mmCIF file of N, CA and C in Angstrom:
data_model
loop_
_atom_site.group_PDB
_atom_site.id
_atom_site.type_symbol
_atom_site.label_atom_id
_atom_site.label_comp_id
_atom_site.label_asym_id
_atom_site.label_seq_id
_atom_site.Cartn_x
_atom_site.Cartn_y
_atom_site.Cartn_z
ATOM 1 N N MET B 153 0.661 -1.181 0.107
ATOM 2 C CA MET B 153 0.144 0.168 -0.254
ATOM 3 C C MET B 153 0.864 1.143 -0.138
ATOM 4 N N SER B 154 0.353 1.988 -0.894
ATOM 5 C CA SER B 154 1.566 3.652 -0.693
ATOM 6 C C SER B 154 0.268 4.717 -0.295
ATOM 7 N N SER B 155 1.108 5.321 0.028
ATOM 8 C CA SER B 155 0.352 6.911 0.108
ATOM 9 C C SER B 155 0.936 8.137 -0.286
ATOM 10 N N GLY B 156 0.466 8.945 -0.240
ATOM 11 C CA GLY B 156 1.226 10.397 -0.777
ATOM 12 C C GLY B 156 0.706 10.448 -2.138
ATOM 13 N N ARG B 157 1.347 11.608 -2.787
ATOM 14 C CA ARG B 157 0.133 12.278 -4.027
ATOM 15 C C ARG B 157 0.611 11.663 -5.229
ATOM 16 N N CYS B 158 1.485 10.526 -4.950
ATOM 17 C CA CYS B 158 1.830 9.570 -6.530
ATOM 18 C C CYS B 158 1.313 8.692 -6.160
ATOM 19 N N ALA B 159 0.075 8.182 -5.911
ATOM 20 C CA ALA B 159 -0.175 6.614 -5.543
ATOM 21 C C ALA B 159 -0.116 5.802 -6.585
ATOM 22 N N ILE B 160 0.413 4.605 -6.642
ATOM 23 C CA ILE B 160 -0.060 3.649 -8.091
ATOM 24 C C ILE B 160 -0.964 2.891 -7.709
ATOM 25 N N PRO B 161 -1.920 3.255 -8.941
ATOM 26 C CA PRO B 161 -2.969 2.359 -8.896
ATOM 27 C C PRO B 161 -3.152 0.709 -8.425
ATOM 28 N N THR B 162 -3.943 0.191 -7.347
ATOM 29 C CA THR B 162 -3.436 -1.187 -7.831
ATOM 30 C C THR B 162 -4.389 -2.058 -8.986
ATOM 31 N N ALA B 163 -4.380 -3.426 -9.258
ATOM 32 C CA ALA B 163 -5.075 -3.871 -10.080
ATOM 33 C C ALA B 163 -6.809 -3.609 -9.927
ATOM 34 N N SER B 164 -7.175 -3.408 -8.438
ATOM 35 C CA SER B 164 -8.305 -3.370 -8.181
ATOM 36 C C SER B 164 -8.864 -1.766 -8.100
ATOM 37 N N SER B 165 -7.929 -0.988 -7.865
ATOM 38 C CA SER B 165 -8.428 0.474 -8.010
ATOM 39 C C SER B 165 -9.342 1.030 -8.640
ATOM 40 N N PRO B 166 -10.284 1.881 -8.228
ATOM 41 C CA PRO B 166 -10.789 2.434 -9.261
ATOM 42 C C PRO B 166 -10.440 2.714 -10.236
ATOM 43 N N VAL B 167 -9.605 3.391 -10.641
ATOM 44 C CA VAL B 167 -8.655 3.861 -11.853
ATOM 45 C C VAL B 167 -8.494 2.778 -12.530
ATOM 46 N N ASP B 168 -8.246 1.771 -12.296
ATOM 47 C CA ASP B 168 -8.174 0.808 -13.422
ATOM 48 C C ASP B 168 -9.579 0.054 -13.786
ATOM 49 N N GLN B 169 -10.490 -0.104 -12.877
ATOM 50 C CA GLN B 169 -11.565 -0.615 -12.766
ATOM 51 C C GLN B 169 -12.140 0.441 -14.243
ATOM 52 N N LEU B 170 -12.364 1.746 -14.192
ATOM 53 C CA LEU B 170 -12.809 2.505 -14.638
ATOM 54 C C LEU B 170 -12.396 2.234 -16.362
ATOM 55 N N ALA B 171 -10.823 2.454 -16.157
ATOM 56 C CA ALA B 171 -9.747 2.051 -17.802
ATOM 57 C C ALA B 171 -10.478 0.935 -18.212
ATOM 58 N N THR B 172 -10.274 -0.288 -17.679
ATOM 59 C CA THR B 172 -10.678 -1.368 -18.131
ATOM 60 C C THR B 172 -12.534 -1.337 -18.937
ATOM 61 N N ALA B 173 -13.181 -0.698 -17.865
ATOM 62 C CA ALA B 173 -14.475 -0.808 -18.250
ATOM 63 C C ALA B 173 -14.789 -0.160 -19.585
ATOM 64 N N LEU B 174 -13.781 1.024 -19.970
ATOM 65 C CA LEU B 174 -14.151 2.162 -20.922
ATOM 66 C C LEU B 174 -13.416 1.308 -22.111
ATOM 67 N N SER B 175 -12.140 0.690 -21.918
ATOM 68 C CA SER B 175 -11.684 -0.198 -23.240
ATOM 69 C C SER B 175 -12.376 -1.180 -23.382
ATOM 70 N N GLN B 176 -13.199 -1.641 -22.884
ATOM 71 C CA GLN B 176 -14.306 -2.640 -23.166
ATOM 72 C C GLN B 176 -15.629 -2.257 -23.420
ATOM 73 N N GLN B 177 -16.025 -1.060 -23.733
ATOM 74 C CA GLN B 177 -17.234 -0.183 -23.899
ATOM 75 C C GLN B 177 -17.838 -0.938 -25.130
ATOM 76 N N ILE B 178 -18.809 -1.236 -25.450
ATOM 77 C CA ILE B 178 -19.488 -1.657 -26.518
ATOM 78 C C ILE B 178 -19.698 -0.685 -27.394
ATOM 79 N N GLY B 179 -19.696 -0.753 -28.526
ATOM 80 C CA GLY B 179 -19.771 0.185 -29.490
ATOM 81 C C GLY B 179 -19.101 1.290 -29.931
ATOM 82 N N ARG B 180 -17.532 1.058 -29.457
ATOM 83 C CA ARG B 180 -16.632 1.754 -29.630
ATOM 84 C C ARG B 180 -15.395 0.723 -29.307
ATOM 85 N N ASN B 181 -14.195 1.203 -30.218
ATOM 86 C CA ASN B 181 -13.131 0.345 -30.418
ATOM 87 C C ASN B 181 -11.924 1.211 -29.048
ATOM 88 N N GLY B 182 -11.438 0.230 -28.047
ATOM 89 C CA GLY B 182 -10.553 0.745 -27.032
ATOM 90 C C GLY B 182 -9.296 0.346 -27.211
ATOM 91 N N SER B 183 -8.186 0.963 -26.861
ATOM 92 C CA SER B 183 -6.895 0.238 -26.713
ATOM 93 C C SER B 183 -6.882 -0.332 -25.149
ATOM 94 N N ALA B 184 -6.192 -1.140 -24.922
ATOM 95 C CA ALA B 184 -5.736 -1.732 -23.305
ATOM 96 C C ALA B 184 -5.237 -0.319 -22.500
ATOM 97 N N PRO B 185 -5.710 -0.146 -21.208
ATOM 98 C CA PRO B 185 -5.268 1.002 -20.585
ATOM 99 C C PRO B 185 -3.677 0.551 -20.640
ATOM 100 N N VAL B 186 -3.379 1.974 -20.375
ATOM 101 C CA VAL B 186 -1.877 2.068 -20.118
ATOM 102 C C VAL B 186 -1.500 2.912 -19.196
ATOM 103 N N ASP B 187 -0.167 2.875 -18.500
ATOM 104 C CA ASP B 187 -0.433 3.709 -16.962
ATOM 105 C C ASP B 187 0.257 5.227 -17.665
ATOM 106 N N VAL B 188 -0.322 6.144 -16.963
ATOM 107 C CA VAL B 188 -0.003 7.405 -17.445
ATOM 108 C C VAL B 188 0.553 8.116 -16.186
ATOM 109 N N THR B 189 1.294 9.481 -16.194
ATOM 110 C CA THR B 189 1.301 10.264 -15.348
ATOM 111 C C THR B 189 0.605 11.861 -15.863
ATOM 112 N N LEU B 190 0.231 12.477 -15.369
ATOM 113 C CA LEU B 190 -0.133 13.637 -15.627
ATOM 114 C C LEU B 190 -0.304 14.289 -14.425
ATOM 115 N N ALA B 191 0.426 15.835 -14.474
ATOM 116 C CA ALA B 191 0.320 16.743 -13.180
ATOM 117 C C ALA B 191 0.880 16.469 -12.157
ATOM 118 N N GLY B 192 1.825 15.085 -12.442
ATOM 119 C CA GLY B 192 2.361 14.517 -10.636
ATOM 120 C C GLY B 192 1.105 13.475 -10.353
ATOM 121 N N TYR B 193 0.385 13.051 -11.070
ATOM 122 C CA TYR B 193 -0.380 12.034 -10.100
ATOM 123 C C TYR B 193 -0.675 10.411 -11.574
ATOM 124 N N SER B 194 -0.489 9.788 -11.091
ATOM 125 C CA SER B 194 -0.281 8.498 -12.057
ATOM 126 C C SER B 194 -2.095 8.050 -12.147
ATOM 127 N N GLY B 195 -2.064 7.051 -13.413
ATOM 128 C CA GLY B 195 -3.310 6.777 -13.771
ATOM 129 C C GLY B 195 -2.999 5.828 -14.968
ATOM 130 N N LYS B 196 -4.171 5.566 -15.571
ATOM 131 C CA LYS B 196 -4.253 5.133 -16.747
ATOM 132 C C LYS B 196 -4.759 5.995 -17.978
ATOM 133 N N LYS B 197 -4.907 5.403 -18.957
ATOM 134 C CA LYS B 197 -4.960 6.444 -20.373
ATOM 135 C C LYS B 197 -5.742 5.242 -21.230
ATOM 136 N N VAL B 198 -6.835 5.702 -22.104
ATOM 137 C CA VAL B 198 -7.808 4.580 -22.600
ATOM 138 C C VAL B 198 -7.907 5.564 -24.240
ATOM 139 N N ASP B 199 -7.169 4.836 -25.386
ATOM 140 C CA ASP B 199 -7.627 5.891 -26.559
ATOM 141 C C ASP B 199 -9.101 4.914 -27.164
ATOM 142 N N LEU B 200 -9.881 5.677 -27.490
ATOM 143 C CA LEU B 200 -11.398 5.135 -27.669
ATOM 144 C C LEU B 200 -11.801 5.522 -28.962
ATOM 145 N N SER B 201 -11.761 4.792 -29.939
ATOM 146 C CA SER B 201 -12.268 5.251 -31.296
ATOM 147 C C SER B 201 -13.953 4.863 -31.584
ATOM 148 N N VAL B 202 -15.129 5.843 -32.346
ATOM 149 C CA VAL B 202 -16.256 5.378 -32.748
ATOM 150 C C VAL B 202 -16.221 5.004 -34.302
ATOM 151 N N PRO B 203 -16.703 3.861 -34.476
ATOM 152 C CA PRO B 203 -16.670 3.425 -35.883
ATOM 153 C C PRO B 203 -17.174 4.384 -37.154
ATOM 154 N N THR B 204 -16.734 4.197 -38.280
ATOM 155 C CA THR B 204 -16.698 5.492 -39.254
ATOM 156 C C THR B 204 -18.439 5.203 -39.720
ATOM 157 N N ASP B 205 -18.654 4.195 -39.610
ATOM 158 C CA ASP B 205 -20.107 4.071 -39.808
ATOM 159 C C ASP B 205 -21.359 4.155 -39.228
ATOM 160 N N PHE B 206 -21.046 4.845 -38.019
ATOM 161 C CA PHE B 206 -21.728 5.118 -36.805
ATOM 162 C C PHE B 206 -22.678 5.841 -37.461
ATOM 163 N N ASP B 207 -23.862 5.518 -36.738
ATOM 164 C CA ASP B 207 -25.421 6.137 -37.690
ATOM 165 C C ASP B 207 -25.863 6.434 -36.558
ATOM 166 N N LYS B 208 -26.456 8.282 -35.735
ATOM 167 C CA LYS B 208 -26.966 8.353 -34.691
ATOM 168 C C LYS B 208 -28.295 7.973 -34.614
ATOM 169 N N SER B 209 -28.828 8.046 -36.066
ATOM 170 C CA SER B 209 -30.250 7.457 -36.116
ATOM 171 C C SER B 209 -30.743 6.486 -35.390
ATOM 172 N N THR B 210 -29.522 5.334 -35.348
ATOM 173 C CA THR B 210 -30.222 4.061 -34.401
ATOM 174 C C THR B 210 -30.258 4.195 -33.163
ATOM 175 N N CYS B 211 -30.058 5.449 -32.650
ATOM 176 C CA CYS B 211 -29.693 5.631 -30.990
ATOM 177 C C CYS B 211 -31.341 6.492 -30.315
ATOM 178 N N ASP B 212 -31.446 6.063 -28.898
ATOM 179 C CA ASP B 212 -32.301 6.511 -28.357
ATOM 180 C C ASP B 212 -32.266 8.037 -28.570
ATOM 181 N N SER B 213 -33.550 8.429 -28.726
ATOM 182 C CA SER B 213 -33.319 10.231 -28.673
ATOM 183 C C SER B 213 -32.394 10.905 -29.715
ATOM 184 N N LEU B 214 -31.706 9.993 -30.771
ATOM 185 C CA LEU B 214 -30.898 10.449 -31.550
ATOM 186 C C LEU B 214 -29.298 10.603 -30.685
ATOM 187 N N LEU B 215 -28.901 10.236 -29.745
ATOM 188 C CA LEU B 215 -28.015 10.775 -28.835
ATOM 189 C C LEU B 215 -27.560 9.045 -28.443
ATOM 190 N N TYR B 216 -26.085 9.419 -28.728
ATOM 191 C CA TYR B 216 -25.109 8.373 -28.228
ATOM 192 C C TYR B 216 -24.186 8.788 -27.078
ATOM 193 N N LYS B 217 -24.730 8.581 -25.573
ATOM 194 C CA LYS B 217 -23.978 9.031 -24.494
ATOM 195 C C LYS B 217 -23.035 7.983 -24.203
ATOM 196 N N THR B 218 -21.879 8.302 -23.946
ATOM 197 C CA THR B 218 -20.716 6.710 -23.863
ATOM 198 C C THR B 218 -20.835 6.875 -22.340
ATOM 199 N N TRP B 219 -21.195 7.574 -21.228
ATOM 200 C CA TRP B 219 -21.185 7.173 -19.789
ATOM 201 C C TRP B 219 -22.065 8.751 -19.229
ATOM 202 N N LEU B 220 -22.810 8.518 -18.432
ATOM 203 C CA LEU B 220 -23.178 9.720 -17.509
ATOM 204 C C LEU B 220 -22.785 9.937 -16.121
ATOM 205 N N GLU B 221 -22.816 11.235 -16.252
ATOM 206 C CA GLU B 221 -22.543 11.732 -14.712
ATOM 207 C C GLU B 221 -22.970 11.421 -13.876
ATOM 208 N N GLY B 222 -22.656 11.035 -12.433
ATOM 209 C CA GLY B 222 -23.130 10.429 -11.363
ATOM 210 C C GLY B 222 -23.753 11.756 -10.529
ATOM 211 N N GLY B 223 -23.955 11.278 -9.081
ATOM 212 C CA GLY B 223 -24.565 13.008 -8.205
ATOM 213 C C GLY B 223 -25.242 11.895 -8.010
ATOM 214 N N ALA B 224 -26.144 12.780 -6.901
ATOM 215 C CA ALA B 224 -27.618 12.525 -6.029
ATOM 216 C C ALA B 224 -28.553 11.490 -6.548
ATOM 217 N N ASN B 225 -28.543 12.245 -8.096
ATOM 218 C CA ASN B 225 -29.907 11.763 -8.983
ATOM 219 C C ASN B 225 -29.551 10.750 -10.099
ATOM 220 N N GLY B 226 -28.407 10.777 -10.498
ATOM 221 C CA GLY B 226 -27.921 10.296 -11.817
ATOM 222 C C GLY B 226 -28.173 10.925 -12.618
ATOM 223 N N GLY B 227 -28.009 10.238 -13.923
ATOM 224 C CA GLY B 227 -28.237 11.059 -14.786
ATOM 225 C C GLY B 227 -26.830 11.837 -15.319
ATOM 226 N N GLY B 228 -27.314 13.160 -15.699
ATOM 227 C CA GLY B 228 -26.755 13.969 -15.981
ATOM 228 C C GLY B 228 -25.628 14.332 -17.441
ATOM 229 N N ASP B 229 -25.003 14.940 -17.647
ATOM 230 C CA ASP B 229 -24.542 15.107 -19.109
ATOM 231 C C ASP B 229 -23.945 14.152 -19.702
ATOM 232 N N GLY B 230 -22.493 13.938 -18.657
ATOM 233 C CA GLY B 230 -21.865 13.037 -19.232
ATOM 234 C C GLY B 230 -21.097 13.187 -20.345
ATOM 235 N N SER B 231 -20.803 12.284 -21.296
ATOM 236 C CA SER B 231 -20.075 12.371 -22.467
ATOM 237 C C SER B 231 -20.776 11.569 -23.738
ATOM 238 N N TYR B 232 -20.561 12.443 -24.709
ATOM 239 C CA TYR B 232 -21.179 12.052 -26.304
ATOM 240 C C TYR B 232 -20.208 11.996 -27.188
ATOM 241 N N VAL B 233 -20.992 10.964 -28.219
ATOM 242 C CA VAL B 233 -20.540 10.900 -29.424
ATOM 243 C C VAL B 233 -21.363 11.645 -30.176
ATOM 244 N N TYR B 234 -20.405 12.678 -30.877
ATOM 245 C CA TYR B 234 -20.643 13.435 -31.998
ATOM 246 C C TYR B 234 -20.695 12.981 -33.384
ATOM 247 N N GLY B 235 -19.979 12.111 -33.916
ATOM 248 C CA GLY B 235 -20.256 11.696 -35.248
ATOM 249 C C GLY B 235 -19.226 10.159 -35.441
ATOM 250 N N PRO B 236 -18.938 10.366 -36.700
ATOM 251 C CA PRO B 236 -18.583 8.513 -37.012
ATOM 252 C C PRO B 236 -16.672 9.185 -37.312
ATOM 253 N N GLY B 237 -15.958 7.993 -36.550
ATOM 254 C CA GLY B 237 -14.759 8.241 -36.576
ATOM 255 C C GLY B 237 -14.067 9.264 -35.206
ATOM 256 N N GLN B 238 -15.289 9.605 -34.734
ATOM 257 C CA GLN B 238 -14.532 10.562 -33.059
ATOM 258 C C GLN B 238 -13.981 9.710 -32.580
ATOM 259 N N ARG B 239 -12.417 10.293 -31.790
ATOM 260 C CA ARG B 239 -11.578 9.694 -31.300
ATOM 261 C C ARG B 239 -11.445 10.305 -29.773
ATOM 262 N N ASN B 240 -11.352 9.696 -28.506
ATOM 263 C CA ASN B 240 -11.481 9.967 -27.560
ATOM 264 C C ASN B 240 -10.270 9.794 -26.924
ATOM 265 N N THR B 241 -9.319 10.231 -25.879
ATOM 266 C CA THR B 241 -8.499 9.658 -25.316
ATOM 267 C C THR B 241 -8.945 10.157 -23.596
ATOM 268 N N VAL B 242 -9.194 8.980 -23.038
ATOM 269 C CA VAL B 242 -9.528 9.402 -21.332
ATOM 270 C C VAL B 242 -8.478 9.174 -20.623
ATOM 271 N N TYR B 243 -8.031 10.136 -19.586
ATOM 272 C CA TYR B 243 -7.230 9.837 -18.717
ATOM 273 C C TYR B 243 -7.954 9.780 -17.389
ATOM 274 N N ILE B 244 -7.535 8.862 -16.360
ATOM 275 C CA ILE B 244 -8.211 8.334 -15.513
ATOM 276 C C ILE B 244 -7.085 8.516 -14.393
ATOM 277 N N LEU B 245 -7.038 9.765 -13.429
ATOM 278 C CA LEU B 245 -6.214 9.657 -12.586
ATOM 279 C C LEU B 245 -6.143 9.530 -11.064
ATOM 280 N N ASP B 246 -5.653 9.272 -10.421
ATOM 281 C CA ASP B 246 -5.470 8.731 -8.642
ATOM 282 C C ASP B 246 -5.577 9.968 -8.151
ATOM 283 N N VAL B 247 -6.302 10.664 -7.939
ATOM 284 C CA VAL B 247 -5.838 12.093 -7.191
ATOM 285 C C VAL B 247 -6.024 12.175 -5.706
ATOM 286 N N ASN B 248 -5.311 11.432 -4.915
ATOM 287 C CA ASN B 248 -5.616 11.620 -3.316
ATOM 288 C C ASN B 248 -6.764 10.341 -2.846
ATOM 289 N N GLY B 249 -6.798 9.515 -4.200
ATOM 290 C CA GLY B 249 -7.603 8.493 -3.800
ATOM 291 C C GLY B 249 -9.136 8.603 -4.254
ATOM 292 N N THR B 250 -9.064 9.630 -5.335
ATOM 293 C CA THR B 250 -10.450 9.979 -5.763
ATOM 294 C C THR B 250 -10.031 9.773 -7.356
ATOM 295 N N PRO B 251 -10.864 9.198 -8.041
ATOM 296 C CA PRO B 251 -10.476 9.030 -9.416
ATOM 297 C C PRO B 251 -10.918 10.169 -10.233
ATOM 298 N N LEU B 252 -10.227 11.145 -10.968
ATOM 299 C CA LEU B 252 -10.106 12.321 -11.790
ATOM 300 C C LEU B 252 -10.224 11.614 -12.980
ATOM 301 N N VAL B 253 -11.120 11.925 -14.143
ATOM 302 C CA VAL B 253 -11.518 11.741 -15.404
ATOM 303 C C VAL B 253 -11.281 12.666 -16.171
ATOM 304 N N ILE B 254 -10.349 13.147 -17.033
ATOM 305 C CA ILE B 254 -9.978 14.125 -18.281
ATOM 306 C C ILE B 254 -10.376 13.302 -19.704
ATOM 307 N N ASP B 255 -11.512 13.891 -20.260
ATOM 308 C CA ASP B 255 -11.644 13.515 -21.725
ATOM 309 C C ASP B 255 -11.539 14.692 -22.748
ATOM 310 N N THR B 256 -10.578 13.696 -23.434
ATOM 311 C CA THR B 256 -10.357 14.400 -24.840
ATOM 312 C C THR B 256 -11.041 14.071 -26.256
ATOM 313 N N MET B 257 -11.380 14.641 -26.791
ATOM 314 C CA MET B 257 -11.746 14.372 -28.268
ATOM 315 C C MET B 257 -11.486 15.376 -28.881
ATOM 316 N N TYR B 258 -11.834 14.566 -30.410
ATOM 317 C CA TYR B 258 -11.569 15.421 -31.788
ATOM 318 C C TYR B 258 -12.132 14.257 -32.654
ATOM 319 N N GLN B 259 -12.476 15.344 -33.906
ATOM 320 C CA GLN B 259 -12.877 14.446 -35.121
ATOM 321 C C GLN B 259 -12.075 14.255 -36.362
ATOM 322 N N PRO B 260 -12.405 13.187 -37.300
ATOM 323 C CA PRO B 260 -11.385 12.901 -37.824
ATOM 324 C C PRO B 260 -10.768 13.868 -39.066
ATOM 325 N N THR B 261 -11.696 14.900 -39.007
ATOM 326 C CA THR B 261 -11.036 16.101 -39.822
ATOM 327 C C THR B 261 -10.114 17.184 -38.946
ATOM 328 N N ALA B 262 -9.626 16.522 -37.689
ATOM 329 C CA ALA B 262 -8.880 17.388 -37.208
ATOM 330 C C ALA B 262 -7.182 17.166 -37.863
ATOM 331 N N THR B 263 -6.800 18.401 -37.984
ATOM 332 C CA THR B 263 -5.639 18.694 -38.504
ATOM 333 C C THR B 263 -4.491 17.868 -37.556
ATOM 334 N N ALA B 264 -3.481 17.773 -38.026
ATOM 335 C CA ALA B 264 -1.993 17.603 -37.095
ATOM 336 C C ALA B 264 -2.028 18.904 -36.044
ATOM 337 N N ALA B 265 -2.427 19.903 -36.229
ATOM 338 C CA ALA B 265 -1.867 21.191 -35.246
ATOM 339 C C ALA B 265 -3.073 21.339 -34.636
ATOM 340 N N ASP B 266 -4.682 20.832 -34.830
ATOM 341 C CA ASP B 266 -5.433 20.603 -33.752
ATOM 342 C C ASP B 266 -4.768 19.681 -32.739
ATOM 343 N N LYS B 267 -3.952 18.192 -33.324
ATOM 344 C CA LYS B 267 -4.048 17.469 -32.203
ATOM 345 C C LYS B 267 -3.119 17.997 -31.374
ATOM 346 N N ALA B 268 -2.496 18.750 -31.945
ATOM 347 C CA ALA B 268 -0.805 19.115 -31.379
ATOM 348 C C ALA B 268 -1.240 20.164 -30.045
ATOM 349 N N GLU B 269 -2.122 20.982 -30.557
ATOM 350 C CA GLU B 269 -2.762 22.001 -29.185
ATOM 351 C C GLU B 269 -3.661 21.338 -28.487
ATOM 352 N N LEU B 270 -4.116 20.419 -28.409
ATOM 353 C CA LEU B 270 -4.858 19.234 -27.700
ATOM 354 C C LEU B 270 -3.774 18.565 -26.499
ATOM 355 N N GLN B 271 -3.128 18.469 -27.226
ATOM 356 C CA GLN B 271 -2.089 17.875 -26.358
ATOM 357 C C GLN B 271 -1.470 18.726 -25.566
ATOM 358 N N ALA B 272 -0.922 20.024 -26.195
ATOM 359 C CA ALA B 272 -0.075 20.868 -25.370
ATOM 360 C C ALA B 272 -1.316 21.798 -24.116
ATOM 361 N N VAL B 273 -2.647 21.434 -24.568
ATOM 362 C CA VAL B 273 -3.374 21.413 -23.361
ATOM 363 C C VAL B 273 -3.354 20.834 -22.038
ATOM 364 N N ILE B 274 -3.628 19.254 -22.671
ATOM 365 C CA ILE B 274 -3.216 18.153 -21.694
ATOM 366 C C ILE B 274 -1.920 18.372 -20.703
ATOM 367 N N ASP B 275 -1.039 18.537 -21.619
ATOM 368 C CA ASP B 275 0.350 18.595 -20.816
ATOM 369 C C ASP B 275 0.994 20.145 -19.925
ATOM 370 N N SER B 276 -0.573 20.920 -20.059
ATOM 371 C CA SER B 276 -0.565 21.979 -19.471
ATOM 372 C C SER B 276 -1.436 21.963 -17.816
ATOM 373 N N VAL B 277 -1.744 20.943 -17.636
ATOM 374 C CA VAL B 277 -3.011 20.580 -16.832
ATOM 375 C C VAL B 277 -1.676 20.529 -15.410
ATOM 376 N N SER B 278 -2.712 21.174 -14.081
ATOM 377 C CA SER B 278 -1.703 21.387 -13.094
ATOM 378 C C SER B 278 -3.103 21.313 -11.840
ATOM 379 N N PHE B 279 -2.631 21.343 -10.959
ATOM 380 C CA PHE B 279 -3.641 21.004 -9.580
ATOM 381 C C PHE B 279 -3.134 21.983 -8.623
ATOM 382 N N GLU B 280 -3.872 22.146 -7.893
ATOM 383 C CA GLU B 280 -3.124 23.367 -6.636
ATOM 384 C C GLU B 280 -3.928 23.083 -5.705
ATOM 385 N N PRO B 281 -3.872 22.982 -4.511
ATOM 386 C CA PRO B 281 -4.260 22.392 -3.080
ATOM 387 C C PRO B 281 -5.885 23.616 -3.381
#
Protein backbone atom coordinates (compact mmCIF):
# COMPACT_ATOMS: atom_id res chain seq x y z
CA MET A 1 0.00 0.00 0.00
CA SER A 2 1.38 3.37 -0.90
CA SER A 3 0.46 6.77 0.33
CA GLY A 4 1.11 10.25 -0.80
CA ARG A 5 0.44 12.30 -3.86
CA CYS A 6 1.52 9.83 -6.52
CA ALA A 7 -0.01 6.58 -5.33
CA ILE A 8 0.20 3.81 -7.92
CA PRO A 9 -3.23 2.33 -8.65
CA THR A 10 -3.57 -1.32 -7.68
CA ALA A 11 -5.16 -3.96 -9.90
CA SER A 12 -8.46 -3.51 -8.11
CA SER A 13 -8.38 0.28 -7.86
CA PRO A 14 -11.28 2.37 -9.13
CA VAL A 15 -8.88 3.85 -11.70
CA ASP A 16 -8.08 0.41 -13.13
CA GLN A 17 -11.72 -0.64 -13.03
CA LEU A 18 -12.89 2.42 -14.94
CA ALA A 19 -10.06 2.21 -17.48
CA THR A 20 -10.82 -1.45 -18.14
CA ALA A 21 -14.57 -0.81 -18.44
CA LEU A 22 -14.02 2.03 -20.93
CA SER A 23 -11.58 -0.02 -23.02
CA GLN A 24 -14.20 -2.75 -23.35
CA GLN A 25 -17.22 -0.50 -23.91
CA ILE A 26 -19.64 -1.80 -26.52
CA GLY A 27 -19.96 0.40 -29.60
CA ARG A 28 -16.43 1.84 -29.50
CA ASN A 29 -12.99 0.45 -30.14
CA GLY A 30 -10.76 0.78 -27.11
CA SER A 31 -7.05 0.40 -26.54
CA ALA A 32 -5.69 -1.52 -23.59
CA PRO A 33 -5.24 0.86 -20.64
CA VAL A 34 -1.68 2.16 -20.30
CA ASP A 35 0.06 3.75 -17.33
CA VAL A 36 0.30 7.52 -17.42
CA THR A 37 1.46 10.32 -15.17
CA LEU A 38 -0.17 13.71 -15.58
CA ALA A 39 0.31 16.76 -13.38
CA GLY A 40 2.23 14.58 -10.91
CA TYR A 41 -0.56 12.01 -10.50
CA SER A 42 -0.48 8.45 -11.76
CA GLY A 43 -3.30 6.73 -13.54
CA LYS A 44 -4.36 5.15 -16.81
CA LYS A 45 -4.98 6.34 -20.35
CA VAL A 46 -7.40 4.73 -22.80
CA ASP A 47 -7.79 5.62 -26.48
CA LEU A 48 -11.30 5.13 -27.85
CA SER A 49 -12.73 5.45 -31.34
CA VAL A 50 -16.18 5.38 -32.84
CA PRO A 51 -16.67 3.30 -36.02
CA THR A 52 -16.71 5.36 -39.21
CA ASP A 53 -20.11 3.88 -40.10
CA PHE A 54 -21.74 5.11 -36.86
CA ASP A 55 -25.31 6.33 -37.46
CA LYS A 56 -26.89 8.27 -34.59
CA SER A 57 -30.37 7.73 -36.07
CA THR A 58 -30.18 4.22 -34.58
CA CYS A 59 -29.80 5.65 -31.05
CA ASP A 60 -32.54 6.50 -28.55
CA SER A 61 -33.43 10.20 -28.85
CA LEU A 62 -30.69 10.48 -31.52
CA LEU A 63 -28.13 10.59 -28.69
CA TYR A 64 -25.17 8.29 -28.08
CA LYS A 65 -23.93 8.91 -24.55
CA THR A 66 -20.79 7.01 -23.68
CA TRP A 67 -21.28 7.49 -19.95
CA LEU A 68 -23.40 9.54 -17.57
CA GLU A 69 -22.24 11.76 -14.76
CA GLY A 70 -23.09 10.49 -11.32
CA GLY A 71 -24.48 12.59 -8.56
CA ALA A 72 -27.30 12.26 -6.08
CA ASN A 73 -29.93 11.86 -8.81
CA GLY A 74 -27.80 10.01 -11.36
CA GLY A 75 -27.99 10.93 -15.01
CA GLY A 76 -26.35 14.18 -15.98
CA ASP A 77 -24.61 15.15 -19.14
CA GLY A 78 -21.63 12.82 -19.24
CA SER A 79 -19.89 12.25 -22.55
CA TYR A 80 -21.40 12.22 -26.03
CA VAL A 81 -20.46 10.88 -29.44
CA TYR A 82 -20.72 13.68 -31.97
CA GLY A 83 -20.08 11.74 -35.15
CA PRO A 84 -18.52 8.84 -37.04
CA GLY A 85 -14.81 8.34 -36.53
CA GLN A 86 -14.67 10.38 -33.31
CA ARG A 87 -11.53 9.75 -31.24
CA ASN A 88 -11.32 10.17 -27.48
CA THR A 89 -8.34 9.89 -25.19
CA VAL A 90 -9.46 9.42 -21.62
CA TYR A 91 -7.10 10.00 -18.71
CA ILE A 92 -8.17 8.50 -15.38
CA LEU A 93 -5.97 9.78 -12.56
CA ASP A 94 -5.76 8.76 -8.92
CA VAL A 95 -5.91 12.11 -7.14
CA ASN A 96 -5.42 11.35 -3.47
CA GLY A 97 -7.59 8.22 -3.70
CA THR A 98 -10.30 9.76 -5.87
CA PRO A 99 -10.50 9.00 -9.60
CA LEU A 100 -10.41 12.13 -11.76
CA VAL A 101 -11.35 11.78 -15.44
CA ILE A 102 -10.14 14.04 -18.24
CA ASP A 103 -11.84 13.21 -21.56
CA THR A 104 -10.39 14.68 -24.74
CA MET A 105 -12.05 14.38 -28.14
CA TYR A 106 -11.47 15.20 -31.77
CA GLN A 107 -13.15 14.41 -35.08
CA PRO A 108 -11.51 12.80 -38.14
CA THR A 109 -11.24 16.26 -39.73
CA ALA A 110 -8.84 17.45 -36.99
CA THR A 111 -5.49 18.55 -38.39
CA ALA A 112 -2.08 17.69 -36.97
CA ALA A 113 -1.97 21.23 -35.58
CA ASP A 114 -5.36 20.69 -33.88
CA LYS A 115 -4.10 17.48 -32.27
CA ALA A 116 -0.85 19.15 -31.16
CA GLU A 117 -2.83 21.99 -29.58
CA LEU A 118 -5.03 19.48 -27.73
CA GLN A 119 -1.94 17.67 -26.45
CA ALA A 120 -0.45 20.99 -25.31
CA VAL A 121 -3.58 21.64 -23.25
CA ILE A 122 -3.27 18.19 -21.63
CA ASP A 123 0.44 18.77 -20.97
CA SER A 124 -0.40 22.06 -19.23
CA VAL A 125 -2.81 20.53 -16.71
CA SER A 126 -1.91 21.22 -13.11
CA PHE A 127 -3.67 20.94 -9.78
CA GLU A 128 -3.49 23.29 -6.83
CA PRO A 129 -4.63 22.59 -3.29
